[in-house]
Amino acid sequence: MDRLYENDPFSKGYSPESIVAAPARIAAHKRSSGDGPISLTSATFEQYVGASDLPIVIHFWARWCSVSKTMLPHFSASARELAGRALFAKVESDKEASLARRYGIECVPTLVVFGNGREIQRHCGAMTAGQLDLWLRPHLRKTA
């Protein structure tokens, strides 16, 4: 999906130093967050998605959507269960409307998997933790 990354991070106002420092911020966040999902904004999205060596699973959700809110505990459980094999993040679509528009989010919840800074899979609708684990299996980093 080339249209997703047609803008380079420097045109968004990120300095080369912030891009280089992103992997360290991701590692520090993983240590401090208990491996739960992180909240992304327009200001932090590119830094995480573009810098992670793990697949990133992003849950686009909305507070007004009961299905989105019901799925959050399942998403958090998968984040803890699959820590070290994928990075989990959430984007509140109403607060980050520009991100939702940029990635063509038409329903909530929507799950998007990114690998190497590119979208590789998308699912519209809720999933249990077990369903999410099965859906993600082909994209997870292999453990030693």
Coordinates of C-alpha atoms in Angstrom, one line a residue:
M1 CA 0.0 0.0 0.0
D2 CA 2.4 2.6 -1.2
R3 CA -0.1 5.5 -0.7
L4 CA 0.4 5.1 3.0
Y5 CA 4.0 6.1 3.1
E6 CA 4.3 8.6 0.3
N7 CA 5.2 11.3 2.8
D8 CA 8.7 11.1 4.3
P9 CA 9.0 11.8 8.1
F10 CA 11.2 14.9 7.5
S11 CA 8.4 16.7 5.7
K12 CA 6.2 16.1 8.8
G13 CA 8.7 18.1 10.9
Y14 CA 10.6 15.3 12.5
S15 CA 14.3 16.0 13.0
P16 CA 16.9 13.4 12.0
E17 CA 17.8 13.2 15.7
S18 CA 14.2 12.2 16.7
I19 CA 14.0 9.5 14.0
V20 CA 17.4 8.1 15.1
A21 CA 16.3 8.1 18.8
A22 CA 13.0 6.4 18.1
P23 CA 14.2 2.8 18.6
A24 CA 15.5 3.7 22.1
R25 CA 12.2 5.4 23.0
I26 CA 10.3 2.2 21.8
A27 CA 12.5 0.0 23.9
A28 CA 12.2 2.3 27.0
H29 CA 8.4 2.4 26.5
K30 CA 8.2 -1.4 26.3
R31 CA 10.1 -1.7 29.6
S32 CA 8.0 0.8 31.4
S33 CA 4.5 -0.1 30.0
G34 CA 4.4 -3.7 31.2
D35 CA 4.2 -4.6 27.5
G36 CA 0.6 -3.3 27.2
P37 CA -0.6 -1.4 24.2
I38 CA 0.7 2.1 23.8
S39 CA -1.4 5.1 22.7
L40 CA -0.3 6.8 19.5
T41 CA -1.0 10.3 18.2
S42 CA -0.3 12.0 15.0
A43 CA 3.0 13.3 16.5
T44 CA 4.2 9.8 17.5
F45 CA 2.8 7.5 14.9
E46 CA 5.5 7.6 12.3
Q47 CA 8.3 7.4 14.9
Y48 CA 6.9 4.1 16.2
V49 CA 5.7 2.5 13.0
G50 CA 8.8 3.5 11.0
A51 CA 11.4 2.5 13.7
S52 CA 10.2 -0.8 15.1
D53 CA 11.9 -4.0 14.2
L54 CA 8.8 -5.8 15.4
P55 CA 5.5 -6.0 13.6
I56 CA 3.1 -3.3 14.9
V57 CA -0.6 -4.0 15.5
I58 CA -2.6 -0.9 15.7
H59 CA -6.2 -0.8 17.1
F60 CA -8.1 2.1 15.7
W61 CA -11.0 2.6 18.1
A62 CA -13.6 5.1 19.4
R63 CA -15.0 5.9 22.8
W64 CA -18.5 6.0 21.5
C65 CA -18.3 2.5 20.0
S66 CA -19.3 -0.2 22.5
V67 CA -17.7 -2.9 20.3
S68 CA -14.4 -1.0 20.3
K69 CA -14.5 -0.6 24.1
T70 CA -15.4 -4.3 24.5
M71 CA -12.4 -5.3 22.4
L72 CA -9.8 -3.2 24.4
P73 CA -9.3 -5.9 27.1
H74 CA -8.8 -8.6 24.5
F75 CA -6.3 -6.4 22.7
S76 CA -4.4 -5.7 26.0
A77 CA -4.4 -9.4 26.8
S78 CA -2.8 -10.2 23.3
A79 CA -0.3 -7.4 23.9
R80 CA 0.9 -9.0 27.1
E81 CA 0.8 -12.5 25.7
L82 CA 2.7 -11.7 22.5
A83 CA 5.2 -9.2 24.1
G84 CA 8.5 -9.4 22.3
R85 CA 6.9 -10.8 19.2
A86 CA 4.9 -7.8 18.2
L87 CA 4.3 -4.2 19.4
F88 CA 0.7 -3.3 20.2
A89 CA -0.7 0.3 19.9
K90 CA -4.0 2.0 19.9
V91 CA -5.3 5.1 18.2
E92 CA -8.4 6.9 19.3
S93 CA -9.9 7.6 15.8
D94 CA -12.0 10.6 16.9
K95 CA -9.1 12.4 18.6
E96 CA -6.7 11.5 15.8
A97 CA -9.0 12.0 12.9
S98 CA -6.2 13.0 10.5
L99 CA -4.6 9.5 11.1
A100 CA -7.9 7.8 10.6
R101 CA -8.4 9.6 7.3
R102 CA -4.8 9.0 6.2
Y103 CA -5.2 5.2 6.7
G104 CA -8.7 5.0 5.3
I105 CA -10.3 3.9 8.6
E106 CA -14.0 3.5 7.7
C107 CA -15.2 1.4 10.7
V108 CA -14.2 0.9 14.3
P109 CA -12.7 -1.2 15.6
T110 CA -10.1 -1.7 12.8
L111 CA -6.9 -3.5 13.3
V112 CA -3.9 -2.8 11.1
V113 CA -0.7 -4.7 11.1
F114 CA 2.5 -2.9 9.9
G115 CA 5.8 -4.5 9.1
N116 CA 8.9 -2.6 8.1
G117 CA 6.9 0.6 8.0
R118 CA 4.3 -0.7 5.6
E119 CA 0.7 -2.0 6.1
I120 CA 0.6 -5.7 5.6
Q121 CA -2.9 -6.7 6.8
R122 CA -6.2 -5.1 8.0
H123 CA -9.3 -6.3 9.7
C124 CA -12.5 -4.4 10.4
G125 CA -14.5 -5.6 13.4
A126 CA -13.9 -7.0 16.8
M127 CA -11.9 -10.1 17.7
T128 CA -11.3 -12.0 21.0
A129 CA -7.7 -12.4 22.2
G130 CA -7.7 -16.0 20.8
Q131 CA -8.9 -14.9 17.4
L132 CA -6.4 -12.0 17.4
D133 CA -3.6 -14.4 18.2
L134 CA -4.6 -16.7 15.3
W135 CA -4.9 -13.8 12.9
L136 CA -1.5 -12.4 13.8
R137 CA 0.4 -15.7 13.9
P138 CA 1.8 -15.3 10.3
H139 CA 3.2 -11.9 11.1
L140 CA 4.7 -12.4 14.5
R141 CA 8.5 -12.4 15.1
K142 CA 9.7 -15.9 15.7
T143 CA 11.0 -16.7 19.2
A144 CA 14.4 -18.4 19.7

